[in-house]
Amino acid sequence: MIRISLDLMGGDFGPEVVIPGAAKALDRHPDITFIMYGMKDRCETILGKYPKLREKSVFHECDVAISMDEKPSQALRRGRYISSMWRSIEAVKVGDADVVVSAGNTGALMAMAKFCLRTMANIERPAIAAIWPTLRGESIVLDVGATIGADSQQLLDFALMGGAMARALFEIDRPTIGLLNVGVEEIKGQEDVKEAGRLIREANLESLEYFGFVEGDDIGKGTVDVVVTEGFSGNIALKAAEGTAKQIGAYLRAAMTRTLLARIGYIFAKGAFDLLREKLDPSKVNGGVFLGLNGIVIKSHGGANVEAFAAAIDVGYDMAKNGLTQKIDNDLKKYHAKRQPPIGPEAA
């Protein structure tokens, strides 16, 4: 069984989306059990509509819900130990759950997760990894907003964590890693990025294959399995891609309804347009993964619909099923063992 903890009150719609999303995920993965945290008056009636889900769930009442606009510091002061967000994270800490999924306030979720779970040994800062649709299928991009700015060692840590996630999600032995840069030439880019490239190349890691520098258009091409960057540029890239997808969709809708001939053409091409809509649908790749913590935390889009939230649970299921935390821990230990100086007479 994979045990998933849910913050029922997170997101723009709370239990009205989270509970049906959980029911949909359970249909896909019958080996899930849920631990749910939320306000009884809002949750129990909805949960009662899904008897199969109710049977596979344990519900815990919480009187405090973190709002989407609360500052992280305020959320910690008000919601520590008692909110649905905190208690759902705590379930992972104490071993009651394998993974937590929340659509709540990103800043508050990260702050609570760091405070409750703590960062892994040798990890200075966590990262948020996003699953990115590409021409080749899917890639992983990190960091997309947890850390603004990162030095060369932190970028190497991101590469190790992203590589472990790619192995867990895509089930490949040696994922390819690229550092996002303004050009592919070794002389281009900021010093920290160039130094990170040198560190990754010289580390000669068994768990990943270093591709080199990649540019912004390589993300959508799927040039590498994992794209590594710091949170400022990663978040801008993510929002730009989401905006571009919406822009293309708006252009297509306008073009297909402009004339009678266009409407007739749309009827014949409907299958192709449905496939394009499916590829551009952000709900199909919902679920950012907080990496570098002593536990698996999945962040769903706050405005996610039922299908999107179910997709976030799918990501959490895959990460827990394939041992994400253990893979990251093993990779970090192997890397840092290589860095240790020899001990004994040969060290002299």
mmCIF file of C-alpha atoms in Angstrom:
data_model
loop_
_atom_site.group_PDB
_atom_site.id
_atom_site.type_symbol
_atom_site.label_atom_id
_atom_site.label_comp_id
_atom_site.label_asym_id
_atom_site.label_seq_id
_atom_site.Cartn_x
_atom_site.Cartn_y
_atom_site.Cartn_z
ATOM 1 C CA MET A 1 0.000 0.000 0.000
ATOM 2 C CA ILE A 2 1.102 3.563 -0.739
ATOM 3 C CA ARG A 3 -0.077 5.887 2.034
ATOM 4 C CA ILE A 4 -0.866 9.423 0.847
ATOM 5 C CA SER A 5 -1.566 12.329 3.174
ATOM 6 C CA LEU A 6 -3.889 15.045 1.835
ATOM 7 C CA ASP A 7 -4.361 18.664 2.845
ATOM 8 C CA LEU A 8 -8.070 18.868 2.032
ATOM 9 C CA MET A 9 -8.244 22.626 2.617
ATOM 10 C CA GLY A 10 -5.463 23.632 0.203
ATOM 11 C CA GLY A 11 -5.978 25.406 -3.111
ATOM 12 C CA ASP A 12 -8.627 27.716 -4.515
ATOM 13 C CA PHE A 13 -11.414 25.134 -4.138
ATOM 14 C CA GLY A 14 -10.352 22.995 -1.157
ATOM 15 C CA PRO A 15 -12.230 19.724 -0.545
ATOM 16 C CA GLU A 16 -14.609 20.351 -3.462
ATOM 17 C CA VAL A 17 -11.702 19.439 -5.777
ATOM 18 C CA VAL A 18 -9.288 17.524 -3.545
ATOM 19 C CA ILE A 19 -11.736 14.787 -2.524
ATOM 20 C CA PRO A 20 -13.092 14.011 -6.049
ATOM 21 C CA GLY A 21 -9.470 14.140 -7.281
ATOM 22 C CA ALA A 22 -8.506 11.564 -4.669
ATOM 23 C CA ALA A 23 -11.402 9.359 -5.748
ATOM 24 C CA LYS A 24 -10.232 9.516 -9.356
ATOM 25 C CA ALA A 25 -6.649 8.680 -8.342
ATOM 26 C CA LEU A 26 -7.889 5.736 -6.283
ATOM 27 C CA ASP A 27 -9.643 4.322 -9.348
ATOM 28 C CA ARG A 28 -6.267 4.351 -11.123
ATOM 29 C CA HIS A 29 -4.252 3.065 -8.145
ATOM 30 C CA PRO A 30 -6.311 0.735 -5.929
ATOM 31 C CA ASP A 31 -3.295 0.189 -3.645
ATOM 32 C CA ILE A 32 -3.522 3.744 -2.230
ATOM 33 C CA THR A 33 -4.773 4.550 1.253
ATOM 34 C CA PHE A 34 -5.397 8.174 2.241
ATOM 35 C CA ILE A 35 -4.948 10.125 5.449
ATOM 36 C CA MET A 36 -7.024 13.308 5.182
ATOM 37 C CA TYR A 37 -6.868 16.535 7.166
ATOM 38 C CA GLY A 38 -9.544 19.230 6.960
ATOM 39 C CA MET A 39 -12.505 21.036 8.471
ATOM 40 C CA LYS A 40 -15.266 18.595 9.311
ATOM 41 C CA ASP A 41 -18.181 20.802 8.250
ATOM 42 C CA ARG A 42 -16.763 21.240 4.732
ATOM 43 C CA CYS A 43 -15.288 17.804 4.162
ATOM 44 C CA GLU A 44 -17.495 15.071 5.590
ATOM 45 C CA THR A 45 -20.509 15.681 3.338
ATOM 46 C CA ILE A 46 -18.344 15.613 0.215
ATOM 47 C CA LEU A 47 -16.428 12.567 1.390
ATOM 48 C CA GLY A 48 -19.733 10.778 1.982
ATOM 49 C CA LYS A 49 -20.438 10.955 -1.757
ATOM 50 C CA TYR A 50 -17.496 8.644 -2.438
ATOM 51 C CA PRO A 51 -18.022 5.457 -0.382
ATOM 52 C CA LYS A 52 -15.101 3.610 -1.994
ATOM 53 C CA LEU A 53 -12.767 6.486 -1.114
ATOM 54 C CA ARG A 54 -14.231 6.783 2.382
ATOM 55 C CA GLU A 55 -13.468 3.139 2.987
ATOM 56 C CA LYS A 56 -9.810 3.629 2.017
ATOM 57 C CA SER A 57 -9.353 6.861 4.031
ATOM 58 C CA VAL A 58 -8.862 8.060 7.581
ATOM 59 C CA PHE A 59 -10.168 11.567 8.255
ATOM 60 C CA HIS A 60 -8.701 13.909 10.896
ATOM 61 C CA GLU A 61 -10.513 17.092 11.819
ATOM 62 C CA CYS A 62 -8.550 20.383 11.787
ATOM 63 C CA ASP A 63 -9.920 23.773 12.767
ATOM 64 C CA VAL A 64 -7.304 25.866 10.924
ATOM 65 C CA ALA A 65 -6.796 26.215 7.163
ATOM 66 C CA ILE A 66 -3.964 28.208 5.573
ATOM 67 C CA SER A 67 -5.247 30.752 3.057
ATOM 68 C CA MET A 68 -3.700 31.198 -0.372
ATOM 69 C CA ASP A 69 -2.515 34.744 0.362
ATOM 70 C CA GLU A 70 -0.919 34.222 3.779
ATOM 71 C CA LYS A 71 2.756 35.043 4.151
ATOM 72 C CA PRO A 72 4.885 32.011 5.033
ATOM 73 C CA SER A 73 5.914 33.494 8.383
ATOM 74 C CA GLN A 74 2.287 34.224 9.260
ATOM 75 C CA ALA A 75 1.205 30.740 8.213
ATOM 76 C CA LEU A 76 3.874 29.202 10.440
ATOM 77 C CA ARG A 77 2.850 31.258 13.456
ATOM 78 C CA ARG A 78 -0.865 30.601 12.991
ATOM 79 C CA GLY A 79 -0.895 27.084 11.614
ATOM 80 C CA ARG A 80 2.053 25.235 13.110
ATOM 81 C CA TYR A 81 0.977 21.920 14.671
ATOM 82 C CA ILE A 82 -2.773 22.546 14.145
ATOM 83 C CA SER A 83 -3.533 23.427 10.507
ATOM 84 C CA SER A 84 -4.518 20.895 7.846
ATOM 85 C CA MET A 85 -1.352 21.780 5.931
ATOM 86 C CA TRP A 86 1.001 21.221 8.865
ATOM 87 C CA ARG A 87 -0.638 18.014 10.039
ATOM 88 C CA SER A 88 -0.646 16.497 6.555
ATOM 89 C CA ILE A 89 3.115 17.153 6.331
ATOM 90 C CA GLU A 90 3.658 15.855 9.851
ATOM 91 C CA ALA A 91 2.075 12.542 8.853
ATOM 92 C CA VAL A 92 5.086 11.988 6.581
ATOM 93 C CA LYS A 93 7.527 12.988 9.328
ATOM 94 C CA VAL A 94 6.155 10.480 11.853
ATOM 95 C CA GLY A 95 5.909 7.695 9.267
ATOM 96 C CA ASP A 96 2.132 7.500 8.947
ATOM 97 C CA ALA A 97 2.276 8.522 5.262
ATOM 98 C CA ASP A 98 4.728 8.000 2.393
ATOM 99 C CA VAL A 99 3.947 11.292 0.645
ATOM 100 C CA VAL A 100 1.894 14.448 1.183
ATOM 101 C CA VAL A 101 -0.056 16.271 -1.542
ATOM 102 C CA SER A 102 -1.344 19.829 -1.144
ATOM 103 C CA ALA A 103 -2.691 22.507 -3.483
ATOM 104 C CA GLY A 104 -2.099 25.155 -0.829
ATOM 105 C CA ASN A 105 -0.048 28.336 -0.678
ATOM 106 C CA THR A 106 3.390 27.481 -2.151
ATOM 107 C CA GLY A 107 5.404 29.693 0.190
ATOM 108 C CA ALA A 108 3.590 28.436 3.271
ATOM 109 C CA LEU A 109 3.878 24.815 2.141
ATOM 110 C CA MET A 110 7.621 25.138 1.570
ATOM 111 C CA ALA A 111 8.157 26.922 4.889
ATOM 112 C CA MET A 112 6.182 24.315 6.827
ATOM 113 C CA ALA A 113 7.804 21.415 4.973
ATOM 114 C CA LYS A 114 11.307 22.749 5.688
ATOM 115 C CA PHE A 115 10.472 23.383 9.335
ATOM 116 C CA CYS A 116 8.738 20.042 9.864
ATOM 117 C CA LEU A 117 10.747 17.637 7.694
ATOM 118 C CA ARG A 118 14.105 19.465 7.591
ATOM 119 C CA THR A 119 16.495 19.330 4.650
ATOM 120 C CA MET A 120 18.497 16.211 3.899
ATOM 121 C CA ALA A 121 22.126 15.928 4.964
ATOM 122 C CA ASN A 122 24.467 17.955 2.708
ATOM 123 C CA ILE A 123 21.543 19.830 1.094
ATOM 124 C CA GLU A 124 21.619 23.539 1.838
ATOM 125 C CA ARG A 125 18.436 24.510 -0.012
ATOM 126 C CA PRO A 126 15.496 22.497 -1.354
ATOM 127 C CA ALA A 127 14.179 22.875 -4.891
ATOM 128 C CA ILE A 128 10.817 22.585 -6.645
ATOM 129 C CA ALA A 129 10.904 20.282 -9.655
ATOM 130 C CA ALA A 130 8.273 20.560 -12.400
ATOM 131 C CA ILE A 131 7.316 17.919 -14.955
ATOM 132 C CA TRP A 132 7.495 19.573 -18.376
ATOM 133 C CA PRO A 133 5.756 18.348 -21.571
ATOM 134 C CA THR A 134 8.216 18.178 -24.473
ATOM 135 C CA LEU A 135 8.388 16.998 -28.062
ATOM 136 C CA ARG A 136 10.021 13.792 -26.784
ATOM 137 C CA GLY A 137 7.545 13.188 -23.979
ATOM 138 C CA GLU A 138 8.338 14.732 -20.591
ATOM 139 C CA SER A 139 11.350 16.272 -18.881
ATOM 140 C CA ILE A 140 12.041 17.595 -15.382
ATOM 141 C CA VAL A 141 12.966 21.226 -14.736
ATOM 142 C CA LEU A 142 14.295 22.472 -11.388
ATOM 143 C CA ASP A 143 14.328 24.772 -9.541
ATOM 144 C CA VAL A 144 11.100 26.558 -10.566
ATOM 145 C CA GLY A 145 10.714 28.834 -7.590
ATOM 146 C CA ALA A 146 11.973 27.555 -4.237
ATOM 147 C CA THR A 147 15.410 29.197 -4.297
ATOM 148 C CA ILE A 148 16.184 32.576 -5.868
ATOM 149 C CA GLY A 149 19.798 32.398 -6.918
ATOM 150 C CA ALA A 150 22.061 29.386 -6.474
ATOM 151 C CA ASP A 151 25.811 28.870 -6.338
ATOM 152 C CA SER A 152 27.688 26.155 -8.222
ATOM 153 C CA GLN A 153 27.467 23.573 -5.428
ATOM 154 C CA GLN A 154 23.729 24.098 -5.053
ATOM 155 C CA LEU A 155 23.259 23.653 -8.803
ATOM 156 C CA LEU A 156 25.180 20.383 -8.567
ATOM 157 C CA ASP A 157 22.880 19.321 -5.711
ATOM 158 C CA PHE A 158 19.887 20.169 -7.922
ATOM 159 C CA ALA A 159 21.374 17.983 -10.675
ATOM 160 C CA LEU A 160 21.739 15.045 -8.275
ATOM 161 C CA MET A 161 18.179 15.441 -6.979
ATOM 162 C CA GLY A 162 16.692 15.956 -10.438
ATOM 163 C CA GLY A 163 18.521 12.913 -11.730
ATOM 164 C CA ALA A 164 17.146 10.790 -8.888
ATOM 165 C CA MET A 165 13.633 12.035 -9.624
ATOM 166 C CA ALA A 166 14.025 11.204 -13.323
ATOM 167 C CA ARG A 167 15.079 7.669 -12.407
ATOM 168 C CA ALA A 168 12.057 7.334 -10.125
ATOM 169 C CA LEU A 169 9.554 8.870 -12.562
ATOM 170 C CA PHE A 170 10.841 7.782 -15.973
ATOM 171 C CA GLU A 171 12.551 4.560 -14.801
ATOM 172 C CA ILE A 172 15.781 5.220 -16.729
ATOM 173 C CA ASP A 173 19.200 4.243 -15.387
ATOM 174 C CA ARG A 174 21.256 7.316 -16.331
ATOM 175 C CA PRO A 175 19.136 10.390 -17.125
ATOM 176 C CA THR A 176 20.776 13.161 -19.131
ATOM 177 C CA ILE A 177 21.312 16.463 -17.295
ATOM 178 C CA GLY A 178 21.662 19.934 -18.825
ATOM 179 C CA LEU A 179 22.429 23.277 -17.185
ATOM 180 C CA LEU A 180 20.203 26.105 -18.454
ATOM 181 C CA ASN A 181 22.381 28.853 -19.906
ATOM 182 C CA VAL A 182 22.378 31.690 -22.429
ATOM 183 C CA GLY A 183 24.365 29.570 -24.862
ATOM 184 C CA VAL A 184 25.849 26.116 -25.223
ATOM 185 C CA GLU A 185 29.457 27.303 -25.444
ATOM 186 C CA GLU A 186 31.579 26.732 -22.328
ATOM 187 C CA ILE A 187 32.701 30.382 -22.219
ATOM 188 C CA LYS A 188 29.142 31.748 -21.951
ATOM 189 C CA GLY A 189 27.025 32.369 -18.877
ATOM 190 C CA GLN A 190 27.415 33.367 -15.273
ATOM 191 C CA GLU A 191 30.427 32.134 -13.334
ATOM 192 C CA ASP A 192 28.330 29.987 -10.991
ATOM 193 C CA VAL A 193 26.753 28.187 -13.956
ATOM 194 C CA LYS A 194 30.118 27.612 -15.645
ATOM 195 C CA GLU A 195 31.617 26.383 -12.372
ATOM 196 C CA ALA A 196 28.639 24.067 -11.812
ATOM 197 C CA GLY A 197 29.240 22.557 -15.245
ATOM 198 C CA ARG A 198 32.861 21.885 -14.339
ATOM 199 C CA LEU A 199 31.894 20.317 -10.993
ATOM 200 C CA ILE A 200 29.296 18.008 -12.530
ATOM 201 C CA ARG A 201 31.614 16.963 -15.344
ATOM 202 C CA GLU A 202 34.552 16.262 -13.014
ATOM 203 C CA ALA A 203 32.357 14.385 -10.503
ATOM 204 C CA ASN A 204 31.797 11.713 -13.176
ATOM 205 C CA LEU A 205 28.596 10.579 -11.490
ATOM 206 C CA GLU A 206 27.346 7.052 -12.127
ATOM 207 C CA SER A 207 23.707 8.071 -11.591
ATOM 208 C CA LEU A 208 23.504 10.638 -14.400
ATOM 209 C CA GLU A 209 24.996 11.648 -17.742
ATOM 210 C CA TYR A 210 26.034 15.290 -18.014
ATOM 211 C CA PHE A 211 25.019 16.696 -21.397
ATOM 212 C CA GLY A 212 26.374 20.237 -20.987
ATOM 213 C CA PHE A 213 24.710 23.623 -21.328
ATOM 214 C CA VAL A 214 21.221 23.890 -22.828
ATOM 215 C CA GLU A 215 19.247 26.946 -23.935
ATOM 216 C CA GLY A 216 15.625 27.933 -23.340
ATOM 217 C CA ASP A 217 14.314 26.307 -26.524
ATOM 218 C CA ASP A 218 15.903 22.995 -25.520
ATOM 219 C CA ILE A 219 13.382 22.662 -22.679
ATOM 220 C CA GLY A 220 10.424 22.189 -25.031
ATOM 221 C CA LYS A 221 12.476 20.069 -27.413
ATOM 222 C CA GLY A 222 13.226 17.597 -24.648
ATOM 223 C CA THR A 223 16.951 17.738 -25.391
ATOM 224 C CA VAL A 224 17.734 16.351 -21.934
ATOM 225 C CA ASP A 225 15.810 14.469 -19.262
ATOM 226 C CA VAL A 226 16.562 17.057 -16.567
ATOM 227 C CA VAL A 227 17.120 20.821 -16.941
ATOM 228 C CA VAL A 228 18.857 22.451 -13.978
ATOM 229 C CA THR A 229 18.633 26.143 -13.128
ATOM 230 C CA GLU A 230 18.031 28.424 -10.147
ATOM 231 C CA GLY A 231 14.535 29.409 -9.044
ATOM 232 C CA PHE A 232 14.350 32.912 -10.536
ATOM 233 C CA SER A 233 14.979 31.915 -14.149
ATOM 234 C CA GLY A 234 13.192 28.585 -13.670
ATOM 235 C CA ASN A 235 10.002 30.241 -12.475
ATOM 236 C CA ILE A 236 10.078 32.765 -15.326
ATOM 237 C CA ALA A 237 10.529 29.921 -17.836
ATOM 238 C CA LEU A 238 7.601 28.033 -16.292
ATOM 239 C CA LYS A 239 5.238 31.024 -16.354
ATOM 240 C CA ALA A 240 6.332 31.950 -19.887
ATOM 241 C CA ALA A 241 5.574 28.429 -21.110
ATOM 242 C CA GLU A 242 2.161 28.385 -19.419
ATOM 243 C CA GLY A 243 1.330 31.778 -20.929
ATOM 244 C CA THR A 244 2.460 30.693 -24.393
ATOM 245 C CA ALA A 245 0.277 27.576 -24.232
ATOM 246 C CA LYS A 246 -2.761 29.725 -23.359
ATOM 247 C CA GLN A 247 -1.869 32.186 -26.127
ATOM 248 C CA ILE A 248 -1.688 29.440 -28.754
ATOM 249 C CA GLY A 249 -5.012 28.039 -27.566
ATOM 250 C CA ALA A 250 -6.653 31.475 -27.839
ATOM 251 C CA TYR A 251 -5.253 31.987 -31.344
ATOM 252 C CA LEU A 252 -6.588 28.612 -32.473
ATOM 253 C CA ARG A 253 -10.057 29.225 -31.044
ATOM 254 C CA ALA A 254 -10.227 32.631 -32.749
ATOM 255 C CA ALA A 255 -9.024 31.239 -36.078
ATOM 256 C CA MET A 256 -11.455 28.320 -36.048
ATOM 257 C CA THR A 257 -14.517 30.509 -35.457
ATOM 258 C CA ARG A 258 -13.695 33.451 -37.732
ATOM 259 C CA THR A 259 -15.506 32.261 -40.868
ATOM 260 C CA LEU A 260 -18.013 29.610 -41.905
ATOM 261 C CA LEU A 261 -15.333 27.837 -43.934
ATOM 262 C CA ALA A 262 -13.055 27.764 -40.886
ATOM 263 C CA ARG A 263 -15.839 26.223 -38.796
ATOM 264 C CA ILE A 264 -16.376 23.531 -41.423
ATOM 265 C CA GLY A 265 -12.624 22.874 -41.535
ATOM 266 C CA TYR A 266 -12.578 22.533 -37.766
ATOM 267 C CA ILE A 267 -15.137 19.724 -37.944
ATOM 268 C CA PHE A 268 -12.807 17.680 -40.153
ATOM 269 C CA ALA A 269 -9.705 18.526 -38.101
ATOM 270 C CA LYS A 270 -11.339 18.145 -34.685
ATOM 271 C CA GLY A 271 -9.340 15.033 -33.811
ATOM 272 C CA ALA A 272 -6.040 16.796 -34.429
ATOM 273 C CA PHE A 273 -7.108 19.830 -32.403
ATOM 274 C CA ASP A 274 -8.266 17.628 -29.526
ATOM 275 C CA LEU A 275 -4.836 15.982 -29.488
ATOM 276 C CA LEU A 276 -3.152 19.404 -29.433
ATOM 277 C CA ARG A 277 -5.409 20.539 -26.590
ATOM 278 C CA GLU A 278 -4.473 17.393 -24.676
ATOM 279 C CA LYS A 279 -0.758 18.131 -25.145
ATOM 280 C CA LEU A 280 -1.180 21.742 -24.004
ATOM 281 C CA ASP A 281 -3.443 20.917 -21.050
ATOM 282 C CA PRO A 282 -1.540 21.868 -17.881
ATOM 283 C CA SER A 283 -3.726 19.561 -15.794
ATOM 284 C CA LYS A 284 -1.999 16.560 -17.379
ATOM 285 C CA VAL A 285 1.393 17.484 -15.905
ATOM 286 C CA ASN A 286 0.268 18.972 -12.592
ATOM 287 C CA GLY A 287 2.365 18.330 -9.511
ATOM 288 C CA GLY A 288 5.602 20.025 -8.493
ATOM 289 C CA VAL A 289 7.916 17.954 -6.291
ATOM 290 C CA PHE A 290 9.777 19.482 -3.341
ATOM 291 C CA LEU A 291 13.244 17.936 -3.468
ATOM 292 C CA GLY A 292 15.897 17.912 -0.754
ATOM 293 C CA LEU A 293 13.626 17.289 2.227
ATOM 294 C CA ASN A 294 13.405 14.249 4.493
ATOM 295 C CA GLY A 295 10.111 13.239 2.934
ATOM 296 C CA ILE A 296 8.151 13.581 -0.308
ATOM 297 C CA VAL A 297 6.004 16.700 -0.718
ATOM 298 C CA ILE A 298 3.914 17.287 -3.857
ATOM 299 C CA LYS A 299 2.572 20.756 -4.681
ATOM 300 C CA SER A 300 -0.508 20.891 -6.910
ATOM 301 C CA HIS A 301 -1.538 24.061 -8.746
ATOM 302 C CA GLY A 302 -3.798 26.115 -6.504
ATOM 303 C CA GLY A 303 -6.401 26.427 -9.250
ATOM 304 C CA ALA A 304 -6.265 22.752 -10.223
ATOM 305 C CA ASN A 305 -9.451 21.016 -11.328
ATOM 306 C CA VAL A 306 -10.352 17.443 -10.335
ATOM 307 C CA GLU A 307 -8.318 15.808 -13.114
ATOM 308 C CA ALA A 308 -5.314 17.998 -12.363
ATOM 309 C CA PHE A 309 -5.347 17.211 -8.663
ATOM 310 C CA ALA A 310 -5.624 13.508 -9.448
ATOM 311 C CA ALA A 311 -2.546 13.933 -11.670
ATOM 312 C CA ALA A 312 -0.651 15.460 -8.727
ATOM 313 C CA ILE A 313 -1.560 12.419 -6.626
ATOM 314 C CA ASP A 314 -0.306 10.224 -9.493
ATOM 315 C CA VAL A 315 3.076 11.971 -9.282
ATOM 316 C CA GLY A 316 3.228 11.438 -5.521
ATOM 317 C CA TYR A 317 2.287 7.785 -5.978
ATOM 318 C CA ASP A 318 5.094 7.256 -8.510
ATOM 319 C CA MET A 319 7.651 9.035 -6.338
ATOM 320 C CA ALA A 320 6.778 6.945 -3.279
ATOM 321 C CA LYS A 321 6.465 3.686 -5.221
ATOM 322 C CA ASN A 322 9.909 4.128 -6.780
ATOM 323 C CA GLY A 323 11.707 5.290 -3.632
ATOM 324 C CA LEU A 324 12.536 8.901 -4.530
ATOM 325 C CA THR A 325 13.917 9.874 -1.108
ATOM 326 C CA GLN A 326 16.120 6.787 -0.947
ATOM 327 C CA LYS A 327 17.472 7.416 -4.454
ATOM 328 C CA ILE A 328 18.391 11.014 -3.613
ATOM 329 C CA ASP A 329 19.980 9.971 -0.325
ATOM 330 C CA ASN A 330 22.053 7.254 -2.005
ATOM 331 C CA ASP A 331 23.246 9.593 -4.765
ATOM 332 C CA LEU A 332 24.233 12.279 -2.262
ATOM 333 C CA LYS A 333 26.154 9.774 -0.146
ATOM 334 C CA LYS A 334 28.033 8.429 -3.161
ATOM 335 C CA TYR A 335 28.969 11.926 -4.318
ATOM 336 C CA HIS A 336 30.131 13.134 -0.913
ATOM 337 C CA ALA A 337 32.033 9.901 -0.272
ATOM 338 C CA LYS A 338 34.072 10.675 -3.398
ATOM 339 C CA ARG A 339 34.820 14.161 -2.071
ATOM 340 C CA GLN A 340 36.228 12.927 1.249
ATOM 341 C CA PRO A 341 40.045 13.014 1.448
ATOM 342 C CA PRO A 342 41.749 9.629 1.972
ATOM 343 C CA ILE A 343 42.467 8.636 5.560
ATOM 344 C CA GLY A 344 45.675 6.820 6.587
ATOM 345 C CA PRO A 345 49.353 6.770 5.584
ATOM 346 C CA GLU A 346 48.534 7.264 1.884
ATOM 347 C CA ALA A 347 46.987 10.657 2.762
ATOM 348 C CA ALA A 348 50.426 11.905 3.700
#
